mmCIF file with all atom_site columns, C-alpha atoms in Angstrom:
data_model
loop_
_atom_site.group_PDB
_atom_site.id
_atom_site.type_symbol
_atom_site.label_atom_id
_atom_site.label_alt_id
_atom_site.label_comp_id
_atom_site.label_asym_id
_atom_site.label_entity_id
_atom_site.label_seq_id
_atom_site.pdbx_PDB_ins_code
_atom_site.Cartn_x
_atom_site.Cartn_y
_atom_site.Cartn_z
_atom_site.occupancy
_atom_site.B_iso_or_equiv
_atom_site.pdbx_formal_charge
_atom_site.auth_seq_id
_atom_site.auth_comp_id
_atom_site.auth_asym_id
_atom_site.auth_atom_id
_atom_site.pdbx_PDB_model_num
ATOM 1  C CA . UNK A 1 1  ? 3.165   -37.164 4.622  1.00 0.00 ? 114 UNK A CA 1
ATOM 2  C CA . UNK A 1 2  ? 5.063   -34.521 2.586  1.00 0.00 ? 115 UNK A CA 1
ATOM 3  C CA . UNK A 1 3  ? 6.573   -31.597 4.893  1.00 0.00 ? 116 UNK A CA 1
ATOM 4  C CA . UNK A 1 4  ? 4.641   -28.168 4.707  1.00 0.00 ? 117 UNK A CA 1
ATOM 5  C CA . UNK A 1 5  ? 0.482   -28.495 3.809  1.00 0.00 ? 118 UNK A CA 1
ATOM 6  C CA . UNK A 1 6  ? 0.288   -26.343 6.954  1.00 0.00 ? 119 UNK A CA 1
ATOM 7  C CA . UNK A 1 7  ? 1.800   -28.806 9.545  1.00 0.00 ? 120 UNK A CA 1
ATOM 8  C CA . UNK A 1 8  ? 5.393   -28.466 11.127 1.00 0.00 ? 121 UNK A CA 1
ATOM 9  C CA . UNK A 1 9  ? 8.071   -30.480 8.912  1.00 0.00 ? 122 UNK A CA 1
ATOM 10 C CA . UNK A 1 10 ? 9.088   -31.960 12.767 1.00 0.00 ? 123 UNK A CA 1
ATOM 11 C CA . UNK A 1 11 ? 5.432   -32.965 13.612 1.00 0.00 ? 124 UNK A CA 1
ATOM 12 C CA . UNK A 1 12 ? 4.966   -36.066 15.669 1.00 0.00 ? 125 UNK A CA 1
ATOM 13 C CA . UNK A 1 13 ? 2.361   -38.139 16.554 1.00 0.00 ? 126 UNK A CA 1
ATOM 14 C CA . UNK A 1 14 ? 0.945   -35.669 18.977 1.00 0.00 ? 127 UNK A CA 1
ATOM 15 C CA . UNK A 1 15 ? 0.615   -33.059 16.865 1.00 0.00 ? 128 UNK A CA 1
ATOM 16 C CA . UNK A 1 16 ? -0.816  -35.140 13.761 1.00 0.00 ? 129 UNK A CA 1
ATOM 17 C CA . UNK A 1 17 ? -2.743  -37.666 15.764 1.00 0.00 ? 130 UNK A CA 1
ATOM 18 C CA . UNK A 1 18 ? -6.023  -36.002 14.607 1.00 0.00 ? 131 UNK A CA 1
ATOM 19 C CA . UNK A 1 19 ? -4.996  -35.162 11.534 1.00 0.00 ? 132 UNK A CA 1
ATOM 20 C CA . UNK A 1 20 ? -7.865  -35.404 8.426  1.00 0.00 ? 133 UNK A CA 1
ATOM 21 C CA . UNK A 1 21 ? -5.179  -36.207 5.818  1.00 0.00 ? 134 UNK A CA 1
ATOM 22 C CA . UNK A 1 22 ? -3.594  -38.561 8.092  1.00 0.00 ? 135 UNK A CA 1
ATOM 23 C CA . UNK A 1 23 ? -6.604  -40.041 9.645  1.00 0.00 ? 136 UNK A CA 1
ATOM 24 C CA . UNK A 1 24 ? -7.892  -40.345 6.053  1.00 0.00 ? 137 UNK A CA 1
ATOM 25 C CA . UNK A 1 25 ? -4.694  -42.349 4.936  1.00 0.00 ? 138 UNK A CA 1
ATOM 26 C CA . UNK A 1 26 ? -4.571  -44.884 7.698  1.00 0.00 ? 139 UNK A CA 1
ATOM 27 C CA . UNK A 1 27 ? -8.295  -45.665 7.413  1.00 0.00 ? 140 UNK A CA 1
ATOM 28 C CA . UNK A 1 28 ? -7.256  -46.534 4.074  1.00 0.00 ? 141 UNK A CA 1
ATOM 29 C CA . UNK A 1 29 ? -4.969  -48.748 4.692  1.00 0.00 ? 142 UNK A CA 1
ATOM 30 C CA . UNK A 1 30 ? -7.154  -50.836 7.187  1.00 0.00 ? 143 UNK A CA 1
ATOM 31 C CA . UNK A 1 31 ? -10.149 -50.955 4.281  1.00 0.00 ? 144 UNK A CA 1
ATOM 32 C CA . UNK A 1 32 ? -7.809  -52.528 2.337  1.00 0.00 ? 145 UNK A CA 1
ATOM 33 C CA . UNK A 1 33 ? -6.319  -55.060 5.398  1.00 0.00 ? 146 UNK A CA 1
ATOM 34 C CA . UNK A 1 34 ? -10.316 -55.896 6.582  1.00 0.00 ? 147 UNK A CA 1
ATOM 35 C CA . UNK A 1 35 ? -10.589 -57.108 2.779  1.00 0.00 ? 148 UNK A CA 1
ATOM 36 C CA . UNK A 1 36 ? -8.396  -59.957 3.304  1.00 0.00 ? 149 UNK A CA 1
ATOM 37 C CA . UNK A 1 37 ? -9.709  -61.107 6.816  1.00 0.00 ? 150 UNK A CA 1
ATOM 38 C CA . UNK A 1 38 ? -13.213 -61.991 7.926  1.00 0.00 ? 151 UNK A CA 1
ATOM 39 C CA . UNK A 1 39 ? -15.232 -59.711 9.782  1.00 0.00 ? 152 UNK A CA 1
ATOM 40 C CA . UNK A 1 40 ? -14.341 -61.095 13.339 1.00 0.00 ? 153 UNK A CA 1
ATOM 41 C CA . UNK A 1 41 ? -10.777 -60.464 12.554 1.00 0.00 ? 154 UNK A CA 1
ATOM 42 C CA . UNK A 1 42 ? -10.958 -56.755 10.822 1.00 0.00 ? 155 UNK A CA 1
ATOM 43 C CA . UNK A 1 43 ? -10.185 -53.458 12.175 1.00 0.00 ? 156 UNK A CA 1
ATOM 44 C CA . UNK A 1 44 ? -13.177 -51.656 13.141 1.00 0.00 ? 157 UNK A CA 1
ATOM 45 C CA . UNK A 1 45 ? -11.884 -48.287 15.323 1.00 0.00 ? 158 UNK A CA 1
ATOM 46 C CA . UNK A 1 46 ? -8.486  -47.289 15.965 1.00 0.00 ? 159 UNK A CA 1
ATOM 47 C CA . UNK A 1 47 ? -6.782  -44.376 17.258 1.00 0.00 ? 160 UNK A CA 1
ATOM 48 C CA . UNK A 1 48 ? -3.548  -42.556 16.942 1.00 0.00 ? 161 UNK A CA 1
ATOM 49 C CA . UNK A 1 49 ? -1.632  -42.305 20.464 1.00 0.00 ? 162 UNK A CA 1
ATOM 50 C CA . UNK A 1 50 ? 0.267   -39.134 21.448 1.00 0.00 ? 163 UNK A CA 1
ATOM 51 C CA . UNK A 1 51 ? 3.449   -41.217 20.872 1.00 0.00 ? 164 UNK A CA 1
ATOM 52 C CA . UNK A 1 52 ? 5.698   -43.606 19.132 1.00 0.00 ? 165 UNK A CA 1
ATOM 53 C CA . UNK A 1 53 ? 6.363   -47.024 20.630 1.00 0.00 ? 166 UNK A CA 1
ATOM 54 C CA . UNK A 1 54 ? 9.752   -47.170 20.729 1.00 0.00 ? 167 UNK A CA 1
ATOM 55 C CA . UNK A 1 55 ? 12.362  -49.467 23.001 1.00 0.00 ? 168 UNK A CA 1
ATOM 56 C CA . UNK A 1 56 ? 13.547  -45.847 24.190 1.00 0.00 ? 169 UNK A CA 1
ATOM 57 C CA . UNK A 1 57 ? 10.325  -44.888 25.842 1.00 0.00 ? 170 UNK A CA 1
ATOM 58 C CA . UNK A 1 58 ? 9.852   -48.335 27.156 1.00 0.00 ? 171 UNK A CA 1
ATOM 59 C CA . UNK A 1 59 ? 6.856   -49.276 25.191 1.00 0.00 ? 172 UNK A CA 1
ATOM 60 C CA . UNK A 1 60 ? 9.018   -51.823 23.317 1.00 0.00 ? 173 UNK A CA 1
ATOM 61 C CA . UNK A 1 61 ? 11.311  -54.907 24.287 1.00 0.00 ? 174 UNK A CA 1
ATOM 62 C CA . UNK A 1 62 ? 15.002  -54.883 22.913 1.00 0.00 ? 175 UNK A CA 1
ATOM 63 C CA . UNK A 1 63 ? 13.246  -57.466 20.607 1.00 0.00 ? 176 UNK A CA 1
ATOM 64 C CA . UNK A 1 64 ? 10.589  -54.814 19.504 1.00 0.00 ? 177 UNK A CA 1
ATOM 65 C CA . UNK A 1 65 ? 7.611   -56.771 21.165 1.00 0.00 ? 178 UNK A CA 1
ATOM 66 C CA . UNK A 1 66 ? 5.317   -53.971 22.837 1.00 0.00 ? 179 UNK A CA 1
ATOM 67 C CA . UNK A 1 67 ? 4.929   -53.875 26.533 1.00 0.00 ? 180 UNK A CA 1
ATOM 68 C CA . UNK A 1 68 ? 0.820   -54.578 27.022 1.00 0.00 ? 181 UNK A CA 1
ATOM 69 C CA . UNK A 1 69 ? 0.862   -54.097 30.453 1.00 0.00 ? 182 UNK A CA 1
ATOM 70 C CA . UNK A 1 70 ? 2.220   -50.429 30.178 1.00 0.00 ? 183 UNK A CA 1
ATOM 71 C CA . UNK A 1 71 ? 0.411   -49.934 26.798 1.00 0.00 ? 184 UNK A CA 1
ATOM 72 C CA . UNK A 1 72 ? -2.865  -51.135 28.693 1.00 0.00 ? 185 UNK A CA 1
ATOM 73 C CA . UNK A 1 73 ? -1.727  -48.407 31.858 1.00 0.00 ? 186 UNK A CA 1
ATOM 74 C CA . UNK A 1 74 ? -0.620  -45.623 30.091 1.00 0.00 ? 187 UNK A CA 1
ATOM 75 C CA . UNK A 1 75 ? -3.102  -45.189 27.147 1.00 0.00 ? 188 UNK A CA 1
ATOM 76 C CA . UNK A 1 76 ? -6.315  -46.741 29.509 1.00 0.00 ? 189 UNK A CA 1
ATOM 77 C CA . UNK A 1 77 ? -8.351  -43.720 28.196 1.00 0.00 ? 190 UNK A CA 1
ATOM 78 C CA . UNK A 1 78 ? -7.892  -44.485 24.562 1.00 0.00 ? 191 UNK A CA 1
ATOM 79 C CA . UNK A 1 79 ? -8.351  -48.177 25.099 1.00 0.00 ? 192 UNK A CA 1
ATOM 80 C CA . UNK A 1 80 ? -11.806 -47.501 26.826 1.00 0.00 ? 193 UNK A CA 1
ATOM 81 C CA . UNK A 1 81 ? -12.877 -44.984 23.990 1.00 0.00 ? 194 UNK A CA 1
ATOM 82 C CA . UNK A 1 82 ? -12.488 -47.430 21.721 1.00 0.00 ? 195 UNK A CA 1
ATOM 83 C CA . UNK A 1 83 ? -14.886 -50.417 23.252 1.00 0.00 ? 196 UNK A CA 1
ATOM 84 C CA . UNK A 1 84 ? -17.692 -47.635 24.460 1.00 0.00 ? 197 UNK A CA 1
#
C-alpha cells in the first residue's frame, strides 16, 4: 500500500489488519488463487493477525518454516473464528 491515504507510513499489521483497502486487496488475490484449485482446496475465510511471522518473534524456524504449535497457541482465538 502507498504511504499516506490516512494510515501511518510505519503501519503494521496491527494497525492495518482490518483495513478495507487492504482487506479488499488480499481477497483479491485469493479469488484469483481459488481459480486454479478445486473447491476442497480454495481459500474460503482468512484473517490478518496482529503480527508478522518472523524467525525474530519465534513464529518462524531459521529455515522460515512456521512454528504450528505456537501459531495454533498464540492466535487460538482467530483460528476458532474462522471454523465457527
Amino acid at each position: 500500500m502507498e504511504a499516506g491515504r490516512g494510515r501511518p507510513e510505519q503501519a503494521g499489521p496491527a494497525e492495518l489488519r482490518d483495513d478495507p483497502e487492504l482487506l479488499a486487496r488480499l481477497q483479491t488475490a485469493v479469488d484469483e488463487a481459488n481459480k486454479t484449485v478445486s473447491r476442497a482446496e480454495s481459500i474460503r475465510r482468512f484473517r490478518v493477525l496482529p503480527v508478522d511471522l518472523t524467525e525474530q518473534n519465534g513464529y518462524l524456524t531459521p529455515t522460515l518454516k512456521i512454528k504450528r504449535a505456537l501459531i495454533h497457541q498464540d492466535f487460538a482465538a482467530e483460528i476458532e473464528d474462522l471454523y465457527r
